[in-house]
């Protein structure tokens, strides 16, 4: 077989792969809302053009090896099968990632999977590994079959048919890019949003050309693009922090991934009982829908859009600077490692002898261990003779897994999270029961902590905060969202907030509060801070009923600002999506200028001069 025929066979092989990719990619389309006939037509054409373009690029990459090594067809065949299998496997995995989080495989996801704490972040059942292995082997078998079919077609001298297919594919690519460039110029959002559906989809934009030769820019109803500050010097805090010495102990008990409706007498009886004796804030929101932004916002009092600035500038939180100033004994008890996300380089920067990680194969093992570690810690009088701060961070609810021998009150339940079964049509009962039983397990760990605090007679001089980092959705919006990190609705951002203040009786509060309020409350009520709050936090005192809208949430790669009746989710390119609080698109609505200005002020507040 000469090299031309081998090249033809290889091209046909990748064309067949484009068809397979199109079939796999239909999983992305399950997550699209509000499709018009125009946007639907665009997505259809773009789908064909996009996967034709990717497979064609793979073919072009192999042209030189084909020309040089055409005398070794078995080697080339193996390379084709390996490349095709790898590409389709990654695409399959990406469809699951997108279904859970609404973003594609990126550096953040790879860091979670291959980073230091990967084994602590994800707990996957044996059956899932078996299923994944079977799927991969199936893909390899399919690629072998596609290569066989490609060889049969190539042997029939199908030059003209291949050429017509190639020209058709190129026309789809051209139509896709021209259509998108025009839609981008006239700000037609239904098409603009489509560029986020597929991985590696970067369609053409040509605003300058279109405004000059095709469309009168003045006649377009422009919505603003939202861009964050870049390359500006951080100014945090904005002025000297003036405080007074304090001796009140502070303990923060945080539960990773806590659904805000799952603090009940049946699910978390001990925490619920504690809430009936202390302060409960019933409309409390995190600063993000993921752990990085949530914990950052809680302890810095500002959005995690400032994460990179604090990390590169090695700037520690005002709150911990104050604790160190007055000799607090600071210690953490993390179930998952503090090295990823890099809390040891941000939130807990420059704190000596810090517990970075805890031994244990499973999240539940580590949760049990951090409970034991904390109890042992406060039993040692050397640790409590001076005022102390402790951070206890439970992870089982994030893993959605309790010890095998633990019997919770809810049944039936899955034995482990079956992520591959999650869909918009799934009856969530068994999965949700597993989660609720896991929270019940964590609740018992918290019970042990509180009982030991009482036993050591520390309760009367200790402020205790029990909360979550962010929420955990179980398709509550019926938009096929599971977990967190995918949207900014209440199910991924609202969490319980219970506070024990010595000498203060039980009361429930209905006004909005946020994680950003923790630092101002501690600084004002414990350390009697005289510096104005805006110099070091965007939050308010928990007890203040001041309006907190809009609430800025997320990180630079995925953030939003929430108002009382809507959510504005900002994309990485400055465009945005408007939805109501249940994620229904507000296609005909315009962004609220006042809310936008307030949100931008928050995101720029700690840059430049005072």
PDB file of C-alpha atoms in Angstrom, residues 33-36 39 187-191 193 223 576-580 584-590:
ATOM      1  CA  UNK A  33     -31.603  25.438  28.420  1.00  0.00           C
ATOM      2  CA  UNK A  34     -33.729  27.767  26.331  1.00  0.00           C
ATOM      3  CA  UNK A  35     -32.695  26.830  22.777  1.00  0.00           C
ATOM      4  CA  UNK A  36     -34.148  29.011  20.022  1.00  0.00           C
ATOM      5  CA  UNK A  39     -29.222  28.909  18.367  1.00  0.00           C
ATOM      6  CA  UNK A 187     -24.320  40.577  21.276  1.00  0.00           C
ATOM      7  CA  UNK A 188     -26.774  37.770  20.454  1.00  0.00           C
ATOM      8  CA  UNK A 189     -26.436  35.802  23.699  1.00  0.00           C
ATOM      9  CA  UNK A 190     -28.120  32.503  22.692  1.00  0.00           C
ATOM     10  CA  UNK A 191     -25.306  31.906  20.191  1.00  0.00           C
ATOM     11  CA  UNK A 193     -23.294  31.033  25.122  1.00  0.00           C
ATOM     12  CA  UNK A 223     -24.755  45.037  27.194  1.00  0.00           C
ATOM     13  CA  UNK A 576     -22.242  36.912  31.233  1.00  0.00           C
ATOM     14  CA  UNK A 577     -25.480  34.987  31.676  1.00  0.00           C
ATOM     15  CA  UNK A 578     -28.547  36.291  33.496  1.00  0.00           C
ATOM     16  CA  UNK A 579     -30.830  33.810  35.226  1.00  0.00           C
ATOM     17  CA  UNK A 580     -33.446  33.857  37.917  1.00  0.00           C
ATOM     18  CA  UNK A 584     -34.078  29.934  34.255  1.00  0.00           C
ATOM     19  CA  UNK A 585     -32.527  32.234  31.626  1.00  0.00           C
ATOM     20  CA  UNK A 586     -33.597  35.875  31.554  1.00  0.00           C
ATOM     21  CA  UNK A 587     -32.915  36.339  27.863  1.00  0.00           C
ATOM     22  CA  UNK A 588     -34.874  39.556  27.493  1.00  0.00           C
ATOM     23  CA  UNK A 589     -33.530  41.188  30.644  1.00  0.00           C
ATOM     24  CA  UNK A 590     -30.630  43.617  30.867  1.00  0.00           C
TER      25      UNK A 590
END
